[in-house]
GROMACS .gro file of N, CA and C in nm:
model
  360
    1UNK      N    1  16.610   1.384  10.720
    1UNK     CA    2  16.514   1.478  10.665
    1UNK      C    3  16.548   1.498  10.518
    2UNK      N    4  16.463   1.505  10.457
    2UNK     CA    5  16.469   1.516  10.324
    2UNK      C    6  16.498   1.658  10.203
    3UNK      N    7  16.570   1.712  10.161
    3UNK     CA    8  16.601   1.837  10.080
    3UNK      C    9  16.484   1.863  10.080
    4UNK      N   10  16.348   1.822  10.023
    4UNK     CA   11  16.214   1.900  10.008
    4UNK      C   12  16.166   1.903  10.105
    5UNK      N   13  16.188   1.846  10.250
    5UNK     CA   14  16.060   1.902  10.334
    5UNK      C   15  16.193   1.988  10.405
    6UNK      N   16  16.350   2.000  10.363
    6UNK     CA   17  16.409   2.105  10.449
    6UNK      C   18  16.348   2.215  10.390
    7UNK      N   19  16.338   2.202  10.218
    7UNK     CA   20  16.340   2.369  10.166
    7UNK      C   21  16.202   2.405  10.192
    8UNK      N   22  16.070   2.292  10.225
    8UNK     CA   23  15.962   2.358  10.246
    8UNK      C   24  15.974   2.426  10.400
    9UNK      N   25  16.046   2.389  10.482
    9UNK     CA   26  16.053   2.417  10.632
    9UNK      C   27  16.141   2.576  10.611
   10UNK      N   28  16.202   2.595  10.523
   10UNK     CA   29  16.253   2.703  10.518
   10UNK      C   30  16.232   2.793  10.450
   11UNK      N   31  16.099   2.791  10.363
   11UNK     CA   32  16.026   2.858  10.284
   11UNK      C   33  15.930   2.949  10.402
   12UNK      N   34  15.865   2.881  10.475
   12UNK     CA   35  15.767   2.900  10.556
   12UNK      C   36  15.857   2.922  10.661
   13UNK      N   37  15.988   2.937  10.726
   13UNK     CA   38  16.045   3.057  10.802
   13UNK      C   39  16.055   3.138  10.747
   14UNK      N   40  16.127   3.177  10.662
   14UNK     CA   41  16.137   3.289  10.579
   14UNK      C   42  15.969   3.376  10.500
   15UNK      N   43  15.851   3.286  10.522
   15UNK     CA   44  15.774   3.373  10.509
   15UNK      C   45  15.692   3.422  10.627
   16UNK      N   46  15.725   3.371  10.732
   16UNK     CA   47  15.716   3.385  10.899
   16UNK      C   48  15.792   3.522  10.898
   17UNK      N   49  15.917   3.510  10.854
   17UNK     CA   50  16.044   3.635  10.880
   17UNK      C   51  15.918   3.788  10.813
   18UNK      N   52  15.873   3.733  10.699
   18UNK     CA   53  15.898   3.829  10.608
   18UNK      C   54  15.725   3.895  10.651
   19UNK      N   55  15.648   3.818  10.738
   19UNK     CA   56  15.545   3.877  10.774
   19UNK      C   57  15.508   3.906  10.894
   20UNK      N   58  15.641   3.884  10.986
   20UNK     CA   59  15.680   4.014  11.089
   20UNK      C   60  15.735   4.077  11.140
   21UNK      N   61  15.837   4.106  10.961
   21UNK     CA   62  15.848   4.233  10.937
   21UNK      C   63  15.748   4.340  10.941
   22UNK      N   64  15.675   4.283  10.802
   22UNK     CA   65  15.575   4.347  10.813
   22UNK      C   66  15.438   4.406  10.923
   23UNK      N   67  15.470   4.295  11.005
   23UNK     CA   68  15.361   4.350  11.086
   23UNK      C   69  15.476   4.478  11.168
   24UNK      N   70  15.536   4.473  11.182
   24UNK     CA   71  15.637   4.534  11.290
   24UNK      C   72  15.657   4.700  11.173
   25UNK      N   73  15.645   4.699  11.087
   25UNK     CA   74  15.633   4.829  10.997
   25UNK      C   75  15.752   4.792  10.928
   26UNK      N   76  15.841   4.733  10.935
   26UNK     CA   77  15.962   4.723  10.853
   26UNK      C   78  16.002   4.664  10.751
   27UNK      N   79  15.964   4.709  10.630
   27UNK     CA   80  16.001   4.644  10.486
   27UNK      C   81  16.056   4.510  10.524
   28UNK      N   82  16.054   4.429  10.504
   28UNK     CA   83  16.189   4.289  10.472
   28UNK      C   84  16.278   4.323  10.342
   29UNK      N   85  16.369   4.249  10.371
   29UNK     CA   86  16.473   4.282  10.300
   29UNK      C   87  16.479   4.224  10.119
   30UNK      N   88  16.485   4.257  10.027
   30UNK     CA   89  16.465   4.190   9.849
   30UNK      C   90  16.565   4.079   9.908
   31UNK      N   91  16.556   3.963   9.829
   31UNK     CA   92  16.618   3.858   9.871
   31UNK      C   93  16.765   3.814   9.753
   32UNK      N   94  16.731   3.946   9.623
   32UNK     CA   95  16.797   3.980   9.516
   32UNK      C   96  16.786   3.919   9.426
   33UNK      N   97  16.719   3.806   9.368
   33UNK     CA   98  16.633   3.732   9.234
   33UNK      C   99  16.624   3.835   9.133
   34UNK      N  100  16.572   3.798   9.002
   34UNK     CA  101  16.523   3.905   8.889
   34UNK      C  102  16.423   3.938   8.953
   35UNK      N  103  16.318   3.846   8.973
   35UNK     CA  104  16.194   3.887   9.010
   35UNK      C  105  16.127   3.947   9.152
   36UNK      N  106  16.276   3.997   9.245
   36UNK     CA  107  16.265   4.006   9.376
   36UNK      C  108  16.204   4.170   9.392
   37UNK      N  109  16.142   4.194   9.482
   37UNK     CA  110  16.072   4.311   9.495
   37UNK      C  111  16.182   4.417   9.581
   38UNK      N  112  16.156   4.503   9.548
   38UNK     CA  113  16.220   4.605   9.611
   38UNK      C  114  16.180   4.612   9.756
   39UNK      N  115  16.244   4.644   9.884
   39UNK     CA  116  16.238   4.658   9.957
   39UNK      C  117  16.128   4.732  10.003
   40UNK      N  118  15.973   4.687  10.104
   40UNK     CA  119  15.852   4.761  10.112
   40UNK      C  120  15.764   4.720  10.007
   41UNK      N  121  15.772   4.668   9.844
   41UNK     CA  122  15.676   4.674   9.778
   41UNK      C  123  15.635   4.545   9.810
   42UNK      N  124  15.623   4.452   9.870
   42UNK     CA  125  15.509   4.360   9.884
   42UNK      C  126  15.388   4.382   9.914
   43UNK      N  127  15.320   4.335   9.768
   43UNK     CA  128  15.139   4.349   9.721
   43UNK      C  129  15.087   4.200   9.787
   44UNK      N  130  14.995   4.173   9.731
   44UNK     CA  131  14.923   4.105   9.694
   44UNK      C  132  14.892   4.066   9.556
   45UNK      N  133  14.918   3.924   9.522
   45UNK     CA  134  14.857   3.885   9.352
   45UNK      C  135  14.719   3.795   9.383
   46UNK      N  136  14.625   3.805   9.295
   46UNK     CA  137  14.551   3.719   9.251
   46UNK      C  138  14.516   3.584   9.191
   47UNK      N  139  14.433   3.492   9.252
   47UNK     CA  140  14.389   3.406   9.158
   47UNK      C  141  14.251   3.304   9.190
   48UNK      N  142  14.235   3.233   9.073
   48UNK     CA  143  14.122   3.179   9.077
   48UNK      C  144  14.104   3.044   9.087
   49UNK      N  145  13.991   3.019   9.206
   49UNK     CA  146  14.032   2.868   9.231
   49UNK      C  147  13.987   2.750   9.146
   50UNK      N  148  14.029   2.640   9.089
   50UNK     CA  149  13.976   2.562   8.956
   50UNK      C  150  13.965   2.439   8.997
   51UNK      N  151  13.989   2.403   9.142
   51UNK     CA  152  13.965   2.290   9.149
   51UNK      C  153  13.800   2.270   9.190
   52UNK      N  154  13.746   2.191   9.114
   52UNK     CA  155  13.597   2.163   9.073
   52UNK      C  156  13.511   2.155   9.207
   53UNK      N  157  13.612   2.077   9.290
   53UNK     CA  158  13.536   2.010   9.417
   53UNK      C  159  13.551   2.131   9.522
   54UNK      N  160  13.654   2.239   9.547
   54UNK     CA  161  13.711   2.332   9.602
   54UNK      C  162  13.788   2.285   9.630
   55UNK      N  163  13.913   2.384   9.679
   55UNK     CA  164  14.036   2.398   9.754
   55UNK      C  165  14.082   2.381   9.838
   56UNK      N  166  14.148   2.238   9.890
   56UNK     CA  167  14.192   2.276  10.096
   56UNK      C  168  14.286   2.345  10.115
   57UNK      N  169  14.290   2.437  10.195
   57UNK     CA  170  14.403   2.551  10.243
   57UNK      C  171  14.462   2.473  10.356
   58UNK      N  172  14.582   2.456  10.374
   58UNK     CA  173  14.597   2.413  10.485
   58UNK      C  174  14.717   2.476  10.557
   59UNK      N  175  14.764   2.434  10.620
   59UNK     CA  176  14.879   2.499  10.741
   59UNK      C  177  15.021   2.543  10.708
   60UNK      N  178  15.057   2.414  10.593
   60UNK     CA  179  15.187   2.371  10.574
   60UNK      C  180  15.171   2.359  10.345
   61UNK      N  181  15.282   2.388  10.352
   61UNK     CA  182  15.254   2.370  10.166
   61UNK      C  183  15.277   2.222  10.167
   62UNK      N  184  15.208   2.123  10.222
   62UNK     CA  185  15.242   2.003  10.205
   62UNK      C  186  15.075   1.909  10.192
   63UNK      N  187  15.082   1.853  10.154
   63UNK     CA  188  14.949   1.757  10.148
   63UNK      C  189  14.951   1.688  10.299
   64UNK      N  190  15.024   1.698  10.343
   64UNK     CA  191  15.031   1.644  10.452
   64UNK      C  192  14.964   1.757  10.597
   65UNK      N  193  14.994   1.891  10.502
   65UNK     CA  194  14.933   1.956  10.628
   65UNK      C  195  14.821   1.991  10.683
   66UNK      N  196  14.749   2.043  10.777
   66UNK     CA  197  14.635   2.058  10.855
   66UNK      C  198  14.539   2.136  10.777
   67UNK      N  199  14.435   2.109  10.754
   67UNK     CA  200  14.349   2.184  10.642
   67UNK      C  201  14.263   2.314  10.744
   68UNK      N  202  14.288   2.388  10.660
   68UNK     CA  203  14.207   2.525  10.770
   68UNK      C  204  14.102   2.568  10.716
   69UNK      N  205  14.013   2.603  10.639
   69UNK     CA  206  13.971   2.547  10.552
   69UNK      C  207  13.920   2.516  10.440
   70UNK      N  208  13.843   2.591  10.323
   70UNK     CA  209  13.820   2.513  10.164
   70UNK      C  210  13.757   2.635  10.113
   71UNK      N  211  13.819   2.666   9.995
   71UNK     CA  212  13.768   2.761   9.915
   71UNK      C  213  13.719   2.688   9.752
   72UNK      N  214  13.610   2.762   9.768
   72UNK     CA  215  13.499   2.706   9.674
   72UNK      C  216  13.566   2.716   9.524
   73UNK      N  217  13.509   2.630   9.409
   73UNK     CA  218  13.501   2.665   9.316
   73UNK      C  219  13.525   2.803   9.255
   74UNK      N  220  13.568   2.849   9.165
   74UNK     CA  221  13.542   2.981   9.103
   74UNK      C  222  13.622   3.121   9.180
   75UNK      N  223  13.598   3.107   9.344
   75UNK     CA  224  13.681   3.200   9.425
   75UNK      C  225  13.786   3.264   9.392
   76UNK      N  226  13.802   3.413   9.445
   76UNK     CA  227  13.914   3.492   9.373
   76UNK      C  228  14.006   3.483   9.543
   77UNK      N  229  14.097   3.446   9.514
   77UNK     CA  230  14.194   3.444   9.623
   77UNK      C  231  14.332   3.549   9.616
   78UNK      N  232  14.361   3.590   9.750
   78UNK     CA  233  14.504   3.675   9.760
   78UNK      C  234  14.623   3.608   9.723
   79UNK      N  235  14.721   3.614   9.688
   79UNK     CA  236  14.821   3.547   9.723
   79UNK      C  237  14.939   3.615   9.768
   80UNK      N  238  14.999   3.538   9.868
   80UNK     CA  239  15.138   3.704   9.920
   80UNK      C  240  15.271   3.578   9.844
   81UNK      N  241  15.276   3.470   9.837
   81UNK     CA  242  15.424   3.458   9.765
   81UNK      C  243  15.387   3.351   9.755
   82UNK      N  244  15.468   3.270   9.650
   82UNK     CA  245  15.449   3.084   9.636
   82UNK      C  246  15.635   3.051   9.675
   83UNK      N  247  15.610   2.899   9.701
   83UNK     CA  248  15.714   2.873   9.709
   83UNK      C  249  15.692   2.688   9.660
   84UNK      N  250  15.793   2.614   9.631
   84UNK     CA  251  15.845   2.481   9.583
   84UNK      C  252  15.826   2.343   9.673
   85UNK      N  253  15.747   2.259   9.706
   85UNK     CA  254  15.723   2.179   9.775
   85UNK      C  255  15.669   2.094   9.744
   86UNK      N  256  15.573   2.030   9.802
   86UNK     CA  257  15.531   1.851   9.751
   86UNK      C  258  15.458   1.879   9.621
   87UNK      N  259  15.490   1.824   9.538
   87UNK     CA  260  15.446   1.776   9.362
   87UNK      C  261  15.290   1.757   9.402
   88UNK      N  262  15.201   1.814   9.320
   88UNK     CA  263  15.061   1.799   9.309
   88UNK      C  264  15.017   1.771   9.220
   89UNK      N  265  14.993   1.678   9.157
   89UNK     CA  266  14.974   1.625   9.039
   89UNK      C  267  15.033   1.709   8.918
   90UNK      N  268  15.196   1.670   8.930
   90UNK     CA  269  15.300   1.722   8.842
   90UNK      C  270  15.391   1.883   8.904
   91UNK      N  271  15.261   1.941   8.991
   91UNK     CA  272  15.319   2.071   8.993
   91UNK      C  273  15.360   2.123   9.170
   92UNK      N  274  15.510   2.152   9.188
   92UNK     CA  275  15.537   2.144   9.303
   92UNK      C  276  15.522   2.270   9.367
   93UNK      N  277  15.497   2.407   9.269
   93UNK     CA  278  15.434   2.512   9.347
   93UNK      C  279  15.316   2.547   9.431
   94UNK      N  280  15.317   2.580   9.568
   94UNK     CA  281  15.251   2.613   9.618
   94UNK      C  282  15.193   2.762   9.697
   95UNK      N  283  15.103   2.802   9.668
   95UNK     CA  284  15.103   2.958   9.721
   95UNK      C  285  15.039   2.977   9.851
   96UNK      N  286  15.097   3.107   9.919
   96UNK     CA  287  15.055   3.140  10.057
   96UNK      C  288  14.949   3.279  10.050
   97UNK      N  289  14.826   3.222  10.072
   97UNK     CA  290  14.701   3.297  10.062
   97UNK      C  291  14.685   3.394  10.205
   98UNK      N  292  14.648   3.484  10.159
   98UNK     CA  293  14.618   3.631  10.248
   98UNK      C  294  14.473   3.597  10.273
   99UNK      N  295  14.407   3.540  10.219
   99UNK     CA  296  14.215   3.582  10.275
   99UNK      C  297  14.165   3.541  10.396
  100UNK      N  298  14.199   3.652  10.482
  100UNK     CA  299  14.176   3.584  10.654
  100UNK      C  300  14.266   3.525  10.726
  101UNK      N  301  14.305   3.412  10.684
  101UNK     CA  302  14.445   3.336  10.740
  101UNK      C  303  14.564   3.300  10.651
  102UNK      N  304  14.649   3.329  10.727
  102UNK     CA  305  14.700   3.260  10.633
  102UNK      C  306  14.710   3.123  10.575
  103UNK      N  307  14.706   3.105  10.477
  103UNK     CA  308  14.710   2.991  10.439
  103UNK      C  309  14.754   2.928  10.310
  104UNK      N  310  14.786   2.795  10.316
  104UNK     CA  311  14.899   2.708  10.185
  104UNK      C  312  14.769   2.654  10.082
  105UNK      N  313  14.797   2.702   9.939
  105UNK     CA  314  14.691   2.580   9.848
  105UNK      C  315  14.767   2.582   9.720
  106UNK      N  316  14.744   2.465   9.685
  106UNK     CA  317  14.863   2.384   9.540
  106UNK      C  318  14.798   2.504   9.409
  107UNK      N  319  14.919   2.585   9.399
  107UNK     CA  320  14.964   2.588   9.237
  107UNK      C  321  14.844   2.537   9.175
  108UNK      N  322  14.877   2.424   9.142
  108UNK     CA  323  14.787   2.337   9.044
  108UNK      C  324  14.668   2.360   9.036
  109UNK      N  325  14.575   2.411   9.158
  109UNK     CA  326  14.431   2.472   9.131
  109UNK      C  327  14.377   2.566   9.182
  110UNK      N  328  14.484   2.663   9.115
  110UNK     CA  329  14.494   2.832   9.138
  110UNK      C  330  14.524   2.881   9.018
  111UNK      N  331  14.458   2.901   8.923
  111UNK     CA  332  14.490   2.996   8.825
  111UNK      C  333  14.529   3.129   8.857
  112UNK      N  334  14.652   3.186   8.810
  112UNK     CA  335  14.713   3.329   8.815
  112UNK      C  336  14.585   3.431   8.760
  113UNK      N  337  14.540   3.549   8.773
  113UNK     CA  338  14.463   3.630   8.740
  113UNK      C  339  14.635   3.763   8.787
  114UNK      N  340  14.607   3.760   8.610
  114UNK     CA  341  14.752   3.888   8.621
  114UNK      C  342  14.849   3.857   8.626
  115UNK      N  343  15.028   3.869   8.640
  115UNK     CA  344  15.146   3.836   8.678
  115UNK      C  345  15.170   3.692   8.790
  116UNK      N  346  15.242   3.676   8.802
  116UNK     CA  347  15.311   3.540   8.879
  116UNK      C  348  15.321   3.580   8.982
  117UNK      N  349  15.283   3.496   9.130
  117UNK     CA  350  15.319   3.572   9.248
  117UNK      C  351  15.510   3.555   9.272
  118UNK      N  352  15.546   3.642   9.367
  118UNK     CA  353  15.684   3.642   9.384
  118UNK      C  354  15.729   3.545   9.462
  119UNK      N  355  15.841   3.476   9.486
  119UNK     CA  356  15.884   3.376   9.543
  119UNK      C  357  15.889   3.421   9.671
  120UNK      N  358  15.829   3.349   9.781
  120UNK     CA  359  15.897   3.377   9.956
  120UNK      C  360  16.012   3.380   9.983
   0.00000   0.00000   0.00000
């Protein structure tokens, strides 16, 4: 197995962990980064989708994963955290979208609207 599909496999436990906590009422724990949130403050960030054709959301932050499915052009999307995984034309961040399901779509055609989402 490969360092990137371990750290993507362990991105996506740890955001499994960290969203049921939440469902369960219990803060998750800051993971202690600069940019790590205090214990309980996990928001939601914004952004906008730019890929021309729309967006596949899919299962897994991987191109490889199951598409659930496609957000249009222009769309304002949730995001609850990004994390580091398969390179998308240059860019290996990928974020985990709140709108309905959850779901994985590349960095690369998601413009930020506001601050950077926080790492999973």
């Amino acid at each position: 197995m490969s360092a990137r599909s371990t750290a993507a496999r362990l991105a996506i436990v740890a955001a499994g962990a960290a969203l049921s906590a939440l469902a369960a009422g219990t803060p998750a724990l800051a993971t202690g980064g600069d940019d790590a949130p205090a214990a309980g403050a996990y928001g939601t960030y914004k952004g906008r989708v730019i890929a021309r054709t729309g967006l596949l959301l899919r299962d897994s932050p991987t191109r490889g994963g199951r598409v659930l499915r496609i957000e249009p052009y222009g769309a304002t999307v949730s995001i609850f955290c990004k994390t580091a995984s398969e390179e998308v034309d240059g860019n290996d961040r990928w974020y985990l979208l709140t709108d309905g399901t959850w779901a994985w779509g590349a960095a690369r055609y998601i413009e930020n609207v506001g601050k950077a989402p926080r790492w999973c």
